[in-house]
GROMACS .gro file of C-alpha atoms in nm:
model
  226
    1UNK     CA    1 -14.397 -10.654  -3.954
    2UNK     CA    2 -14.408 -10.356  -3.716
    3UNK     CA    3 -14.297 -10.588  -3.447
    4UNK     CA    4 -14.016 -10.721  -3.638
    5UNK     CA    5 -13.887 -10.357  -3.712
    6UNK     CA    6 -13.924 -10.278  -3.356
    7UNK     CA    7 -13.699 -10.592  -3.259
    8UNK     CA    8 -13.440 -10.499  -3.516
    9UNK     CA    9 -13.433 -10.152  -3.404
   10UNK     CA   10 -13.398 -10.244  -3.043
   11UNK     CA   11 -13.090 -10.477  -3.149
   12UNK     CA   12 -12.909 -10.219  -3.347
   13UNK     CA   13 -12.945  -9.963  -3.051
   14UNK     CA   14 -12.807 -10.222  -2.797
   15UNK     CA   15 -12.508 -10.310  -3.036
   16UNK     CA   16 -12.445  -9.932  -3.066
   17UNK     CA   17 -12.463  -9.886  -2.702
   18UNK     CA   18 -12.182 -10.127  -2.628
   19UNK     CA   19 -11.864  -9.954  -2.460
   20UNK     CA   20 -11.512 -10.024  -2.559
   21UNK     CA   21 -11.325 -10.207  -2.319
   22UNK     CA   22 -10.955 -10.244  -2.340
   23UNK     CA   23 -10.757 -10.503  -2.142
   24UNK     CA   24 -10.370 -10.511  -2.091
   25UNK     CA   25 -10.222 -10.854  -2.057
   26UNK     CA   26  -9.863 -10.968  -1.920
   27UNK     CA   27  -9.853 -11.319  -2.098
   28UNK     CA   28 -10.174 -11.507  -2.044
   29UNK     CA   29 -10.254 -11.314  -1.728
   30UNK     CA   30 -10.523 -11.030  -1.745
   31UNK     CA   31 -10.402 -10.705  -1.551
   32UNK     CA   32 -10.669 -10.547  -1.345
   33UNK     CA   33 -10.703 -10.184  -1.404
   34UNK     CA   34 -10.544  -9.964  -1.159
   35UNK     CA   35 -10.312 -10.203  -1.006
   36UNK     CA   36  -9.927 -10.246  -0.992
   37UNK     CA   37  -9.784 -10.554  -1.154
   38UNK     CA   38  -9.435 -10.679  -1.059
   39UNK     CA   39  -9.223 -10.855  -1.320
   40UNK     CA   40  -8.856 -10.995  -1.220
   41UNK     CA   41  -8.736 -11.183  -1.502
   42UNK     CA   42  -8.440 -11.042  -1.705
   43UNK     CA   43  -8.167 -11.145  -1.937
   44UNK     CA   44  -7.823 -11.039  -1.857
   45UNK     CA   45  -7.550 -11.051  -2.111
   46UNK     CA   46  -7.203 -11.037  -1.989
   47UNK     CA   47  -6.997 -10.838  -2.299
   48UNK     CA   48  -6.689 -10.787  -2.093
   49UNK     CA   49  -6.661 -10.406  -2.065
   50UNK     CA   50  -7.022 -10.367  -2.000
   51UNK     CA   51  -7.323 -10.612  -1.936
   52UNK     CA   52  -7.657 -10.574  -2.140
   53UNK     CA   53  -7.965 -10.617  -1.929
   54UNK     CA   54  -8.287 -10.677  -2.110
   55UNK     CA   55  -8.636 -10.692  -1.953
   56UNK     CA   56  -8.935 -10.800  -2.173
   57UNK     CA   57  -9.260 -10.879  -1.970
   58UNK     CA   58  -9.478 -10.975  -2.282
   59UNK     CA   59  -9.731 -10.712  -2.259
   60UNK     CA   60 -10.032 -10.714  -2.504
   61UNK     CA   61 -10.367 -10.505  -2.525
   62UNK     CA   62 -10.707 -10.627  -2.646
   63UNK     CA   63 -11.041 -10.478  -2.705
   64UNK     CA   64 -11.387 -10.616  -2.712
   65UNK     CA   65 -11.480 -10.403  -3.007
   66UNK     CA   66 -11.298 -10.337  -3.326
   67UNK     CA   67 -11.122  -9.982  -3.301
   68UNK     CA   68 -10.870  -9.823  -3.513
   69UNK     CA   69 -10.860  -9.538  -3.272
   70UNK     CA   70 -10.674  -9.646  -2.982
   71UNK     CA   71 -10.392  -9.444  -2.816
   72UNK     CA   72 -10.127  -9.626  -2.609
   73UNK     CA   73  -9.876  -9.448  -2.381
   74UNK     CA   74  -9.587  -9.577  -2.163
   75UNK     CA   75  -9.445  -9.350  -1.946
   76UNK     CA   76  -9.102  -9.456  -1.739
   77UNK     CA   77  -9.155  -9.287  -1.401
   78UNK     CA   78  -8.792  -9.405  -1.296
   79UNK     CA   79  -8.614  -9.216  -1.583
   80UNK     CA   80  -8.500  -9.499  -1.781
   81UNK     CA   81  -8.513  -9.510  -2.160
   82UNK     CA   82  -8.793  -9.769  -2.273
   83UNK     CA   83  -8.907  -9.902  -2.616
   84UNK     CA   84  -9.254  -9.979  -2.754
   85UNK     CA   85  -9.366 -10.092  -3.089
   86UNK     CA   86  -9.725 -10.183  -3.063
   87UNK     CA   87  -9.782 -10.332  -3.405
   88UNK     CA   88  -9.599 -10.045  -3.593
   89UNK     CA   89  -9.275  -9.870  -3.599
   90UNK     CA   90  -9.099  -9.875  -3.255
   91UNK     CA   91  -9.033  -9.556  -3.034
   92UNK     CA   92  -8.787  -9.519  -2.764
   93UNK     CA   93  -8.763  -9.256  -2.506
   94UNK     CA   94  -8.867  -9.201  -2.124
   95UNK     CA   95  -9.236  -9.163  -2.269
   96UNK     CA   96  -9.377  -9.342  -2.557
   97UNK     CA   97  -9.712  -9.279  -2.725
   98UNK     CA   98  -9.836  -9.494  -3.035
   99UNK     CA   99 -10.150  -9.325  -3.197
  100UNK     CA  100 -10.433  -9.455  -3.419
  101UNK     CA  101 -10.342  -9.819  -3.319
  102UNK     CA  102 -10.595 -10.075  -3.490
  103UNK     CA  103 -10.688 -10.387  -3.269
  104UNK     CA  104 -10.948 -10.656  -3.394
  105UNK     CA  105 -11.216 -10.758  -3.172
  106UNK     CA  106 -11.070 -11.040  -2.916
  107UNK     CA  107 -10.728 -10.984  -3.061
  108UNK     CA  108 -10.437 -10.945  -2.822
  109UNK     CA  109 -10.216 -10.693  -2.979
  110UNK     CA  110  -9.841 -10.751  -2.859
  111UNK     CA  111  -9.695 -10.424  -2.734
  112UNK     CA  112  -9.342 -10.534  -2.794
  113UNK     CA  113  -9.228 -10.335  -2.479
  114UNK     CA  114  -8.902 -10.372  -2.334
  115UNK     CA  115  -8.616 -10.214  -2.135
  116UNK     CA  116  -8.262 -10.260  -2.269
  117UNK     CA  117  -7.980 -10.120  -2.078
  118UNK     CA  118  -7.606 -10.123  -2.106
  119UNK     CA  119  -7.434 -10.113  -1.762
  120UNK     CA  120  -7.098 -10.124  -1.617
  121UNK     CA  121  -7.012 -10.477  -1.485
  122UNK     CA  122  -7.043 -10.363  -1.108
  123UNK     CA  123  -7.341 -10.139  -1.153
  124UNK     CA  124  -7.654 -10.232  -1.003
  125UNK     CA  125  -7.958 -10.351  -1.222
  126UNK     CA  126  -8.222 -10.072  -1.186
  127UNK     CA  127  -8.585 -10.096  -1.087
  128UNK     CA  128  -8.765  -9.974  -1.390
  129UNK     CA  129  -9.129  -9.835  -1.331
  130UNK     CA  130  -9.385  -9.764  -1.611
  131UNK     CA  131  -9.717  -9.631  -1.625
  132UNK     CA  132  -9.908  -9.766  -1.891
  133UNK     CA  133 -10.231  -9.602  -2.037
  134UNK     CA  134 -10.463  -9.693  -2.319
  135UNK     CA  135 -10.784  -9.528  -2.446
  136UNK     CA  136 -11.029  -9.547  -2.746
  137UNK     CA  137 -10.999  -9.170  -2.846
  138UNK     CA  138 -11.362  -9.172  -2.972
  139UNK     CA  139 -11.472  -9.303  -2.642
  140UNK     CA  140 -11.311  -9.085  -2.348
  141UNK     CA  141 -11.468  -9.320  -2.077
  142UNK     CA  142 -11.259  -9.624  -2.220
  143UNK     CA  143 -10.930  -9.513  -2.077
  144UNK     CA  144 -10.737  -9.807  -1.857
  145UNK     CA  145 -10.405  -9.774  -1.695
  146UNK     CA  146 -10.183  -9.978  -1.459
  147UNK     CA  147  -9.806  -9.964  -1.330
  148UNK     CA  148  -9.548 -10.212  -1.417
  149UNK     CA  149  -9.243 -10.238  -1.181
  150UNK     CA  150  -8.971 -10.432  -1.327
  151UNK     CA  151  -8.705 -10.584  -1.106
  152UNK     CA  152  -8.910 -10.450  -0.822
  153UNK     CA  153  -8.780 -10.679  -0.529
  154UNK     CA  154  -8.444 -10.527  -0.531
  155UNK     CA  155  -8.116 -10.479  -0.754
  156UNK     CA  156  -8.033 -10.788  -0.937
  157UNK     CA  157  -8.309 -11.021  -0.816
  158UNK     CA  158  -8.441 -11.291  -1.032
  159UNK     CA  159  -8.747 -11.478  -0.986
  160UNK     CA  160  -8.747 -11.812  -1.163
  161UNK     CA  161  -9.074 -11.931  -1.369
  162UNK     CA  162  -9.113 -12.210  -1.136
  163UNK     CA  163  -9.355 -12.245  -0.820
  164UNK     CA  164  -9.191 -12.117  -0.516
  165UNK     CA  165  -8.839 -12.105  -0.657
  166UNK     CA  166  -8.605 -11.808  -0.641
  167UNK     CA  167  -8.226 -11.719  -0.642
  168UNK     CA  168  -8.123 -11.382  -0.522
  169UNK     CA  169  -7.782 -11.234  -0.496
  170UNK     CA  170  -7.645 -11.116  -0.145
  171UNK     CA  171  -7.320 -10.985  -0.031
  172UNK     CA  172  -7.071 -11.257  -0.130
  173UNK     CA  173  -7.344 -11.517  -0.159
  174UNK     CA  174  -7.662 -11.618  -0.344
  175UNK     CA  175  -7.974 -11.695  -0.153
  176UNK     CA  176  -8.215 -11.968  -0.277
  177UNK     CA  177  -8.566 -12.056  -0.189
  178UNK     CA  178  -8.729 -12.367  -0.338
  179UNK     CA  179  -9.046 -12.563  -0.253
  180UNK     CA  180  -8.941 -12.946  -0.188
  181UNK     CA  181  -8.598 -13.080  -0.297
  182UNK     CA  182  -8.430 -12.938  -0.601
  183UNK     CA  183  -8.087 -12.979  -0.778
  184UNK     CA  184  -7.897 -12.650  -0.748
  185UNK     CA  185  -7.595 -12.590  -0.976
  186UNK     CA  186  -7.367 -12.292  -1.028
  187UNK     CA  187  -7.127 -12.236  -1.274
  188UNK     CA  188  -6.910 -11.971  -1.436
  189UNK     CA  189  -7.006 -11.835  -1.776
  190UNK     CA  190  -6.729 -12.027  -1.908
  191UNK     CA  191  -6.878 -12.366  -1.751
  192UNK     CA  192  -6.649 -12.419  -1.442
  193UNK     CA  193  -6.839 -12.587  -1.180
  194UNK     CA  194  -6.874 -12.362  -0.873
  195UNK     CA  195  -7.139 -12.536  -0.661
  196UNK     CA  196  -7.334 -12.862  -0.683
  197UNK     CA  197  -7.615 -12.991  -0.440
  198UNK     CA  198  -7.968 -13.111  -0.389
  199UNK     CA  199  -8.131 -12.843  -0.192
  200UNK     CA  200  -8.459 -12.790  -0.014
  201UNK     CA  201  -8.620 -12.479   0.166
  202UNK     CA  202  -8.409 -12.167   0.197
  203UNK     CA  203  -8.032 -12.134   0.232
  204UNK     CA  204  -7.717 -11.951   0.114
  205UNK     CA  205  -7.419 -12.051  -0.118
  206UNK     CA  206  -7.114 -11.819  -0.050
  207UNK     CA  207  -6.939 -11.734  -0.385
  208UNK     CA  208  -6.649 -11.479  -0.471
  209UNK     CA  209  -6.774 -11.161  -0.641
  210UNK     CA  210  -6.831 -11.232  -1.010
  211UNK     CA  211  -7.108 -11.324  -1.269
  212UNK     CA  212  -7.246 -11.674  -1.253
  213UNK     CA  213  -7.502 -11.915  -1.422
  214UNK     CA  214  -7.729 -12.061  -1.166
  215UNK     CA  215  -7.948 -12.354  -1.240
  216UNK     CA  216  -8.229 -12.427  -0.978
  217UNK     CA  217  -8.507 -12.673  -1.067
  218UNK     CA  218  -8.422 -12.696  -1.412
  219UNK     CA  219  -8.430 -12.306  -1.469
  220UNK     CA  220  -8.120 -12.090  -1.539
  221UNK     CA  221  -8.040 -11.760  -1.489
  222UNK     CA  222  -7.722 -11.525  -1.483
  223UNK     CA  223  -7.641 -11.364  -1.135
  224UNK     CA  224  -7.398 -11.112  -1.007
  225UNK     CA  225  -7.230 -11.146  -0.685
  226UNK     CA  226  -7.084 -10.827  -0.523
   0.00000   0.00000   0.00000
């Protein structure tokens, strides 16, 4: 009986000694602590007198041990207004902190983080750099962090979610890069055809200044040519 008690006590001590491990995710990709992650997808809505730019990287946070004492902070280092909800009421500003966040073991809690900017039609889309930090306040050693750079490859650059496929606005052109052969079409937002061809490798398409919808390898984006 004494041996059984010893085994049970050892098991309880082992369970109590487990440390909280917090993990950030972008989609289904685990983020390594202390790294910088680039995210270059966005939605651009042309509203006539201005354009609305939305960057939503689909961030989430998980923990290996249930906790209701998690603090999550997002600090925009480039000065834009950001927003984060993290399972509760949404907050906006250059720095957003969510206290007493509850996450169950193995659960991925959506942070509902995004940047939404209203810009002049000719205004360049900004690079938004944000420092994320998370900590179980009952365990100071559990703190983890990373930096997210959105649109980090340059103003108005969009990377399509297809392997080795990208479209980049340049002065008077759009530049494309694709692995193998793919169909590239460019239209105005109203549907007027501007370009259509099967392309491969890298190249450029000259276009007048304006807003276009470019489709490459089945993926479409809005893109601004200056």
